[in-house]
PDB file of C-alpha atoms in Angstrom:
ATOM      1  CA  MET A   6     -14.261  -8.530 -25.614  1.00 76.00           C
ATOM      2  CA  ASP A   7     -16.441  -9.396 -22.576  1.00 88.00           C
ATOM      3  CA  LEU A   8     -14.211  -8.123 -19.821  1.00 95.00           C
ATOM      4  CA  ASN A   9     -16.172  -9.788 -17.063  1.00 93.00           C
ATOM      5  CA  ASP A  10     -13.944 -12.446 -15.046  1.00 94.00           C
ATOM      6  CA  LYS A  11     -11.271 -11.781 -17.498  1.00 97.00           C
ATOM      7  CA  ILE A  12      -7.906 -11.753 -16.279  1.00 98.00           C
ATOM      8  CA  ALA A  13      -5.232  -8.698 -16.874  1.00 98.00           C
ATOM      9  CA  ILE A  14      -1.662  -7.882 -16.087  1.00 98.00           C
ATOM     10  CA  VAL A  15      -0.948  -3.944 -16.078  1.00 98.00           C
ATOM     11  CA  THR A  16       2.637  -3.014 -16.099  1.00 98.00           C
ATOM     12  CA  GLY A  17       3.585   0.519 -14.043  1.00 98.00           C
ATOM     13  CA  GLY A  18       0.107  -0.129 -12.487  1.00 97.00           C
ATOM     14  CA  ALA A  19       0.531   1.717  -9.314  1.00 97.00           C
ATOM     15  CA  GLN A  20       0.346   5.037 -10.434  1.00 96.00           C
ATOM     16  CA  GLY A  21      -0.551   7.747 -13.279  1.00 97.00           C
ATOM     17  CA  VAL A  22      -1.962   6.321 -16.390  1.00 98.00           C
ATOM     18  CA  GLY A  23      -1.393   2.424 -15.347  1.00 98.00           C
ATOM     19  CA  LYS A  24      -3.507   3.016 -12.200  1.00 98.00           C
ATOM     20  CA  ALA A  25      -6.532   4.665 -14.091  1.00 98.00           C
ATOM     21  CA  ILE A  26      -6.346   1.522 -16.385  1.00 98.00           C
ATOM     22  CA  THR A  27      -6.376  -0.756 -13.616  1.00 98.00           C
ATOM     23  CA  LEU A  28      -9.254   0.813 -12.083  1.00 98.00           C
ATOM     24  CA  ALA A  29     -11.156   0.973 -15.313  1.00 98.00           C
ATOM     25  CA  LEU A  30     -10.527  -2.970 -15.937  1.00 98.00           C
ATOM     26  CA  LEU A  31     -11.447  -3.862 -11.955  1.00 98.00           C
ATOM     27  CA  ASN A  32     -14.916  -1.742 -12.838  1.00 97.00           C
ATOM     28  CA  LYS A  33     -15.578  -3.995 -15.673  1.00 97.00           C
ATOM     29  CA  GLY A  34     -15.201  -6.885 -13.360  1.00 97.00           C
ATOM     30  CA  MET A  35     -11.789  -7.758 -14.366  1.00 98.00           C
ATOM     31  CA  LYS A  36      -8.958  -9.187 -12.153  1.00 98.00           C
ATOM     32  CA  VAL A  37      -5.895  -7.594 -12.505  1.00 98.00           C
ATOM     33  CA  CYS A  38      -2.057  -8.153 -11.542  1.00 98.00           C
ATOM     34  CA  ILE A  39      -0.282  -4.780 -10.917  1.00 98.00           C
ATOM     35  CA  CYS A  40       3.450  -5.248 -11.823  1.00 97.00           C
ATOM     36  CA  ASP A  41       5.323  -2.185 -10.838  1.00 97.00           C
ATOM     37  CA  ILE A  42       8.820  -1.463  -9.139  1.00 97.00           C
ATOM     38  CA  ASN A  43       7.150   0.835  -6.636  1.00 96.00           C
ATOM     39  CA  GLN A  44       5.885  -1.499  -3.996  1.00 96.00           C
ATOM     40  CA  ASP A  45       4.569   1.180  -1.438  1.00 97.00           C
ATOM     41  CA  LEU A  46       2.779   3.014  -4.045  1.00 96.00           C
ATOM     42  CA  ALA A  47       1.248  -0.159  -5.467  1.00 97.00           C
ATOM     43  CA  HIS A  48       0.124  -1.267  -1.863  1.00 96.00           C
ATOM     44  CA  GLN A  49      -1.301   2.118  -1.030  1.00 97.00           C
ATOM     45  CA  PHE A  50      -3.448   2.166  -4.136  1.00 97.00           C
ATOM     46  CA  ILE A  51      -4.872  -1.350  -3.473  1.00 97.00           C
ATOM     47  CA  GLU A  52      -5.661  -0.073   0.343  1.00 97.00           C
ATOM     48  CA  THR A  53      -8.056   2.695  -1.249  1.00 96.00           C
ATOM     49  CA  LEU A  54     -10.275   0.115  -3.251  1.00 97.00           C
ATOM     50  CA  PRO A  55     -13.369  -1.257  -1.952  1.00 95.00           C
ATOM     51  CA  ASP A  56     -13.162  -4.734  -0.348  1.00 94.00           C
ATOM     52  CA  ALA A  57     -14.806  -6.354  -2.901  1.00 92.00           C
ATOM     53  CA  GLN A  58     -12.228  -5.088  -5.669  1.00 96.00           C
ATOM     54  CA  LYS A  59      -9.387  -5.876  -3.164  1.00 96.00           C
ATOM     55  CA  ASN A  60     -10.294  -9.612  -3.971  1.00 94.00           C
ATOM     56  CA  ASN A  61      -9.651  -8.853  -7.469  1.00 97.00           C
ATOM     57  CA  ILE A  62      -6.289  -7.558  -7.375  1.00 98.00           C
ATOM     58  CA  ILE A  63      -2.795  -8.894  -6.862  1.00 98.00           C
ATOM     59  CA  PHE A  64       0.608  -7.050  -6.838  1.00 98.00           C
ATOM     60  CA  THR A  65       4.008  -8.383  -8.015  1.00 97.00           C
ATOM     61  CA  LYS A  66       7.207  -6.374  -7.768  1.00 97.00           C
ATOM     62  CA  CYS A  67       8.590  -6.348 -11.305  1.00 97.00           C
ATOM     63  CA  ASP A  68      11.063  -4.422 -13.264  1.00 98.00           C
ATOM     64  CA  VAL A  69       9.852  -4.993 -16.927  1.00 98.00           C
ATOM     65  CA  SER A  70      13.420  -4.472 -18.422  1.00 98.00           C
ATOM     66  CA  LEU A  71      14.349  -7.817 -16.557  1.00 98.00           C
ATOM     67  CA  PHE A  72      12.680 -10.873 -18.342  1.00 98.00           C
ATOM     68  CA  SER A  73      13.126 -12.997 -15.400  1.00 98.00           C
ATOM     69  CA  GLU A  74      11.290 -10.944 -13.049  1.00 98.00           C
ATOM     70  CA  PHE A  75       8.455 -10.225 -15.815  1.00 98.00           C
ATOM     71  CA  LYS A  76       8.378 -14.019 -16.411  1.00 98.00           C
ATOM     72  CA  THR A  77       7.786 -14.462 -12.801  1.00 98.00           C
ATOM     73  CA  ALA A  78       4.962 -11.904 -12.839  1.00 97.00           C
ATOM     74  CA  PHE A  79       3.057 -14.201 -15.603  1.00 98.00           C
ATOM     75  CA  GLU A  80       3.672 -17.133 -13.691  1.00 97.00           C
ATOM     76  CA  LYS A  81       2.324 -15.747 -10.444  1.00 97.00           C
ATOM     77  CA  VAL A  82      -0.648 -14.699 -12.416  1.00 97.00           C
ATOM     78  CA  GLN A  83      -1.186 -18.006 -13.726  1.00 95.00           C
ATOM     79  CA  SER A  84      -0.931 -19.693 -10.287  1.00 95.00           C
ATOM     80  CA  ALA A  85      -3.606 -17.067  -8.945  1.00 95.00           C
ATOM     81  CA  PHE A  86      -6.101 -16.735 -11.370  1.00 95.00           C
ATOM     82  CA  GLY A  87      -5.577 -19.958 -13.818  1.00 95.00           C
ATOM     83  CA  LYS A  88      -5.007 -17.798 -16.935  1.00 96.00           C
ATOM     84  CA  ILE A  89      -4.262 -14.348 -18.624  1.00 98.00           C
ATOM     85  CA  ASP A  90      -6.424 -12.784 -21.226  1.00 98.00           C
ATOM     86  CA  LEU A  91      -5.090  -9.118 -21.386  1.00 98.00           C
ATOM     87  CA  LEU A  92      -1.383  -7.671 -20.996  1.00 98.00           C
ATOM     88  CA  VAL A  93      -1.295  -3.724 -20.816  1.00 99.00           C
ATOM     89  CA  ASN A  94       2.311  -2.839 -21.323  1.00 98.00           C
ATOM     90  CA  ASN A  95       2.021   0.765 -19.661  1.00 98.00           C
ATOM     91  CA  ALA A  96       5.160   0.841 -17.544  1.00 98.00           C
ATOM     92  CA  GLY A  97       7.529   3.669 -19.059  1.00 97.00           C
ATOM     93  CA  LEU A  98       9.712   6.593 -18.262  1.00 96.00           C
ATOM     94  CA  VAL A  99      11.187   9.862 -19.660  1.00 97.00           C
ATOM     95  CA  ASP A 100      14.898  10.434 -19.066  1.00 97.00           C
ATOM     96  CA  GLU A 101      17.290  11.714 -21.732  1.00 98.00           C
ATOM     97  CA  HIS A 102      20.124  11.644 -19.434  1.00 98.00           C
ATOM     98  CA  ASP A 103      19.690   8.063 -18.688  1.00 98.00           C
ATOM     99  CA  TRP A 104      18.686   7.124 -22.356  1.00 98.00           C
ATOM    100  CA  LYS A 105      19.795   3.474 -22.059  1.00 98.00           C
ATOM    101  CA  ARG A 106      17.587   2.864 -19.113  1.00 98.00           C
ATOM    102  CA  MET A 107      14.858   4.432 -20.980  1.00 98.00           C
ATOM    103  CA  ILE A 108      15.046   2.220 -23.969  1.00 98.00           C
ATOM    104  CA  ASP A 109      15.223  -0.957 -21.778  1.00 98.00           C
ATOM    105  CA  VAL A 110      12.072   0.163 -20.073  1.00 98.00           C
ATOM    106  CA  ASN A 111      10.039   1.765 -22.897  1.00 98.00           C
ATOM    107  CA  PHE A 112      11.079  -0.745 -25.743  1.00 98.00           C
ATOM    108  CA  ILE A 113      12.865  -3.840 -24.362  1.00 98.00           C
ATOM    109  CA  GLY A 114      10.221  -4.079 -21.732  1.00 98.00           C
ATOM    110  CA  VAL A 115       7.421  -4.157 -24.342  1.00 98.00           C
ATOM    111  CA  ILE A 116       9.422  -6.844 -26.401  1.00 98.00           C
ATOM    112  CA  HIS A 117       9.435  -8.960 -22.941  1.00 98.00           C
ATOM    113  CA  GLY A 118       5.897  -8.499 -22.342  1.00 98.00           C
ATOM    114  CA  ILE A 119       4.739  -9.432 -25.863  1.00 98.00           C
ATOM    115  CA  LYS A 120       7.008 -12.293 -25.953  1.00 98.00           C
ATOM    116  CA  LEU A 121       5.652 -13.526 -22.400  1.00 98.00           C
ATOM    117  CA  ALA A 122       2.036 -12.923 -23.828  1.00 98.00           C
ATOM    118  CA  PHE A 123       2.837 -15.253 -26.915  1.00 98.00           C
ATOM    119  CA  HIS A 124       4.024 -18.033 -24.619  1.00 98.00           C
ATOM    120  CA  TYR A 125       1.689 -17.902 -21.791  1.00 98.00           C
ATOM    121  CA  MET A 126      -1.742 -16.881 -23.415  1.00 98.00           C
ATOM    122  CA  ASN A 127      -1.136 -18.852 -26.782  1.00 98.00           C
ATOM    123  CA  LYS A 128      -4.167 -20.582 -27.979  1.00 97.00           C
ATOM    124  CA  ASN A 129      -2.158 -23.367 -29.414  1.00 95.00           C
ATOM    125  CA  GLY A 130      -0.139 -23.641 -26.102  1.00 94.00           C
ATOM    126  CA  ASP A 131      -1.568 -23.812 -22.913  1.00 90.00           C
ATOM    127  CA  GLY A 132      -3.503 -20.293 -23.256  1.00 95.00           C
ATOM    128  CA  HIS A 133      -6.831 -19.188 -24.791  1.00 96.00           C
ATOM    129  CA  GLY A 134      -5.747 -15.990 -26.873  1.00 98.00           C
ATOM    130  CA  GLY A 135      -6.624 -12.612 -25.601  1.00 98.00           C
ATOM    131  CA  PHE A 136      -5.004  -9.094 -25.999  1.00 98.00           C
ATOM    132  CA  VAL A 137      -1.809  -7.198 -25.760  1.00 98.00           C
ATOM    133  CA  ILE A 138      -2.286  -3.228 -25.576  1.00 98.00           C
ATOM    134  CA  ASN A 139       0.898  -1.042 -25.909  1.00 98.00           C
ATOM    135  CA  ILE A 140       0.953   2.034 -24.394  1.00 98.00           C
ATOM    136  CA  GLY A 141       2.602   4.503 -26.832  1.00 98.00           C
ATOM    137  CA  SER A 142       2.886   8.102 -27.305  1.00 98.00           C
ATOM    138  CA  ASN A 143       2.101  10.942 -29.498  1.00 97.00           C
ATOM    139  CA  ALA A 144       5.859  10.924 -29.921  1.00 97.00           C
ATOM    140  CA  GLY A 145       5.739   7.747 -31.744  1.00 97.00           C
ATOM    141  CA  PHE A 146       4.519   9.646 -34.502  1.00 97.00           C
ATOM    142  CA  ASP A 147       5.857  12.997 -34.629  1.00 92.00           C
ATOM    143  CA  PRO A 148       9.553  14.314 -34.263  1.00 95.00           C
ATOM    144  CA  PHE A 149      10.108  15.531 -30.702  1.00 96.00           C
ATOM    145  CA  GLU A 150      13.388  17.399 -30.430  1.00 97.00           C
ATOM    146  CA  LEU A 151      13.196  17.769 -26.403  1.00 97.00           C
ATOM    147  CA  GLY A 152      13.123  13.673 -25.972  1.00 98.00           C
ATOM    148  CA  PRO A 153      14.738  11.984 -29.435  1.00 98.00           C
ATOM    149  CA  VAL A 154      15.602   8.843 -27.871  1.00 98.00           C
ATOM    150  CA  TYR A 155      12.139   8.948 -25.997  1.00 98.00           C
ATOM    151  CA  ALA A 156      10.499   9.461 -29.360  1.00 98.00           C
ATOM    152  CA  GLY A 157      12.464   6.650 -30.998  1.00 98.00           C
ATOM    153  CA  SER A 158      11.523   4.174 -28.062  1.00 98.00           C
ATOM    154  CA  LYS A 159       7.975   5.007 -28.938  1.00 98.00           C
ATOM    155  CA  HIS A 160       8.213   4.894 -32.528  1.00 98.00           C
ATOM    156  CA  GLY A 161       9.777   1.407 -31.842  1.00 98.00           C
ATOM    157  CA  VAL A 162       6.693   0.479 -29.891  1.00 98.00           C
ATOM    158  CA  ASN A 163       4.295   1.705 -32.829  1.00 98.00           C
ATOM    159  CA  GLY A 164       6.343  -0.752 -35.107  1.00 98.00           C
ATOM    160  CA  LEU A 165       6.270  -3.502 -32.803  1.00 98.00           C
ATOM    161  CA  THR A 166       2.539  -3.024 -32.570  1.00 98.00           C
ATOM    162  CA  LYS A 167       1.729  -3.147 -36.333  1.00 98.00           C
ATOM    163  CA  SER A 168       4.326  -6.023 -36.974  1.00 98.00           C
ATOM    164  CA  TYR A 169       2.946  -8.444 -34.228  1.00 98.00           C
ATOM    165  CA  GLY A 170      -0.742  -7.151 -34.858  1.00 98.00           C
ATOM    166  CA  THR A 171      -0.825  -9.202 -38.164  1.00 98.00           C
ATOM    167  CA  GLU A 172      -2.927 -12.023 -39.464  1.00 98.00           C
ATOM    168  CA  PHE A 173       0.617 -13.849 -39.333  1.00 98.00           C
ATOM    169  CA  HIS A 174       0.828 -13.848 -35.572  1.00 98.00           C
ATOM    170  CA  TRP A 175      -2.956 -14.103 -34.632  1.00 98.00           C
ATOM    171  CA  GLU A 176      -3.345 -17.292 -36.605  1.00 97.00           C
ATOM    172  CA  ARG A 177      -0.439 -18.734 -34.553  1.00 97.00           C
ATOM    173  CA  THR A 178      -1.312 -17.295 -31.035  1.00 98.00           C
ATOM    174  CA  GLY A 179      -5.012 -15.967 -30.955  1.00 98.00           C
ATOM    175  CA  ILE A 180      -3.656 -12.573 -29.492  1.00 98.00           C
ATOM    176  CA  LYS A 181      -4.206  -9.210 -31.097  1.00 98.00           C
ATOM    177  CA  VAL A 182      -1.854  -6.558 -30.364  1.00 98.00           C
ATOM    178  CA  ASN A 183      -2.851  -2.883 -30.402  1.00 98.00           C
ATOM    179  CA  ALA A 184      -1.649   0.481 -29.218  1.00 98.00           C
ATOM    180  CA  VAL A 185      -2.839   3.514 -27.132  1.00 98.00           C
ATOM    181  CA  CYS A 186      -0.813   6.377 -27.999  1.00 98.00           C
ATOM    182  CA  PRO A 187      -1.634   9.370 -25.795  1.00 98.00           C
ATOM    183  CA  GLY A 188      -0.398  12.992 -26.105  1.00 97.00           C
ATOM    184  CA  PRO A 189       0.666  15.100 -22.458  1.00 96.00           C
ATOM    185  CA  VAL A 190      -1.240  13.224 -19.785  1.00 98.00           C
ATOM    186  CA  ASP A 191      -1.647  14.972 -16.462  1.00 97.00           C
ATOM    187  CA  THR A 192       0.812  12.724 -14.330  1.00 96.00           C
ATOM    188  CA  ALA A 193       3.819  12.971 -12.354  1.00 93.00           C
ATOM    189  CA  LEU A 194       5.960  12.133 -15.472  1.00 92.00           C
ATOM    190  CA  PHE A 195       4.458  15.341 -17.311  1.00 92.00           C
ATOM    191  CA  TYR A 196       5.708  17.463 -14.618  1.00 94.00           C
ATOM    192  CA  SER A 197       9.092  15.956 -14.175  1.00 95.00           C
ATOM    193  CA  PHE A 198       9.720  16.042 -17.883  1.00 94.00           C
ATOM    194  CA  PRO A 199      11.879  19.241 -18.053  1.00 97.00           C
ATOM    195  CA  ASP A 200      14.302  17.956 -15.477  1.00 97.00           C
ATOM    196  CA  MET A 201      14.583  14.833 -17.715  1.00 97.00           C
ATOM    197  CA  CYS A 202      14.995  16.171 -21.164  1.00 96.00           C
ATOM    198  CA  LEU A 203      17.479  18.154 -23.031  1.00 96.00           C
ATOM    199  CA  ASP A 204      16.721  21.542 -22.303  1.00 97.00           C
ATOM    200  CA  LYS A 205      14.816  22.168 -19.181  1.00 97.00           C
ATOM    201  CA  GLY A 206      14.033  25.963 -19.938  1.00 97.00           C
ATOM    202  CA  VAL A 207      12.483  24.913 -23.549  1.00 97.00           C
ATOM    203  CA  ALA A 208      10.567  22.069 -21.857  1.00 95.00           C
ATOM    204  CA  GLU A 209       9.034  24.182 -19.075  1.00 96.00           C
ATOM    205  CA  ARG A 210       7.749  26.709 -21.806  1.00 96.00           C
ATOM    206  CA  HIS A 211       6.513  23.673 -23.682  1.00 93.00           C
ATOM    207  CA  ASN A 212       4.644  22.124 -20.633  1.00 94.00           C
ATOM    208  CA  ASN A 213       3.014  25.785 -20.042  1.00 95.00           C
ATOM    209  CA  SER A 214       1.800  25.745 -23.625  1.00 94.00           C
ATOM    210  CA  VAL A 215       0.337  22.317 -24.346  1.00 92.00           C
ATOM    211  CA  LYS A 216      -3.181  20.980 -23.282  1.00 94.00           C
ATOM    212  CA  PHE A 217      -2.950  17.812 -21.419  1.00 94.00           C
ATOM    213  CA  ILE A 218      -5.507  15.015 -21.004  1.00 97.00           C
ATOM    214  CA  GLN A 219      -6.381  13.179 -17.760  1.00 98.00           C
ATOM    215  CA  PRO A 220      -5.264   9.296 -17.294  1.00 98.00           C
ATOM    216  CA  GLU A 221      -8.982   8.237 -17.338  1.00 98.00           C
ATOM    217  CA  GLU A 222      -9.158   9.533 -20.893  1.00 98.00           C
ATOM    218  CA  VAL A 223      -6.204   6.888 -21.606  1.00 98.00           C
ATOM    219  CA  ALA A 224      -8.060   4.151 -19.634  1.00 98.00           C
ATOM    220  CA  ASP A 225     -11.462   4.978 -21.515  1.00 98.00           C
ATOM    221  CA  ALA A 226      -9.179   4.514 -24.712  1.00 98.00           C
ATOM    222  CA  VAL A 227      -8.040   1.381 -23.725  1.00 98.00           C
ATOM    223  CA  LEU A 228     -11.664   0.043 -23.204  1.00 98.00           C
ATOM    224  CA  PHE A 229     -12.462   1.406 -26.436  1.00 98.00           C
ATOM    225  CA  VAL A 230      -9.821  -0.431 -28.442  1.00 97.00           C
ATOM    226  CA  LEU A 231     -10.791  -3.754 -26.638  1.00 97.00           C
ATOM    227  CA  GLY A 232     -14.317  -3.093 -27.650  1.00 96.00           C
ATOM    228  CA  GLU A 233     -13.440  -2.172 -31.445  1.00 96.00           C
ATOM    229  CA  ASN A 234     -11.797  -5.786 -31.467  1.00 93.00           C
ATOM    230  CA  ARG A 235      -9.020  -4.520 -33.923  1.00 96.00           C
ATOM    231  CA  ASN A 236      -5.413  -6.147 -34.564  1.00 98.00           C
ATOM    232  CA  GLY A 237      -2.337  -3.875 -35.318  1.00 98.00           C
ATOM    233  CA  ALA A 238      -4.160  -0.592 -34.692  1.00 98.00           C
ATOM    234  CA  LEU A 239      -2.620   2.569 -33.194  1.00 98.00           C
ATOM    235  CA  LEU A 240      -4.956   4.716 -31.581  1.00 98.00           C
ATOM    236  CA  ARG A 241      -3.998   8.471 -30.993  1.00 98.00           C
ATOM    237  CA  VAL A 242      -5.550  10.175 -27.982  1.00 98.00           C
ATOM    238  CA  ASP A 243      -4.864  13.693 -26.959  1.00 96.00           C
ATOM    239  CA  CYS A 244      -6.991  16.946 -26.481  1.00 94.00           C
ATOM    240  CA  ASN A 245      -8.201  16.694 -29.839  1.00 94.00           C
ATOM    241  CA  GLY A 246      -9.903  13.230 -29.129  1.00 96.00           C
ATOM    242  CA  ARG A 247      -9.123  10.092 -30.426  1.00 96.00           C
ATOM    243  CA  ARG A 248      -8.657   8.532 -33.618  1.00 96.00           C
ATOM    244  CA  TYR A 249      -6.812   5.778 -35.379  1.00 97.00           C
ATOM    245  CA  VAL A 250      -3.522   6.566 -37.030  1.00 96.00           C
ATOM    246  CA  GLU A 251      -2.870   4.702 -40.424  1.00 82.00           C
ATOM    247  CA  SER A 252       0.443   4.071 -41.967  1.00 59.00           C
TER     248      SER A 252
END
């Protein structure tokens, strides 16, 4: 996929992995809409950009768990840029204490994004086709006793990716759906994890023992998947590198 002058939506794009993905896409010549619930962080991020890139980015406050807000974001991008070529479903959280909210963001939010992408980007409608990249997790492949509901939500993202990333949907929409599934990433989410899981002490020992990767490595993996032009692929990314996981 030639990214120059293409249009992307990145959810949770104001910080962490989403911010790194947004920067990577801007550096490839894309125009990007950040969808995030944190308006202050989004504006602070945009202010740090060079003037040339400030012309290629917009922000819309959006809770992805609310279909109406997500739909408004798509409409805003259509109005501002005329089309949408890529959706990165990145917004997510870890909170086993409020597991319902976590499912709403991590899983329902991804469903909302895919449904909206299939409407607004559909080559058989008013769109031109394109890509959806879901940001999953290594926890979507393995048991994760400290965050079972989190793991369940990410297993669900993998299932959505492989089921939507099929010829059946490609022929009807012209949209390819893939996932990038990182291990622990050096973000605020990683450091807040002990307070949000089932056992803080065990989680602190877990965090001290694992090797994390940088957000930029996840962003590079997103570019890699786009370059590979696959459909229904799950790319695992961690301290051992990146490799496709076949199921």
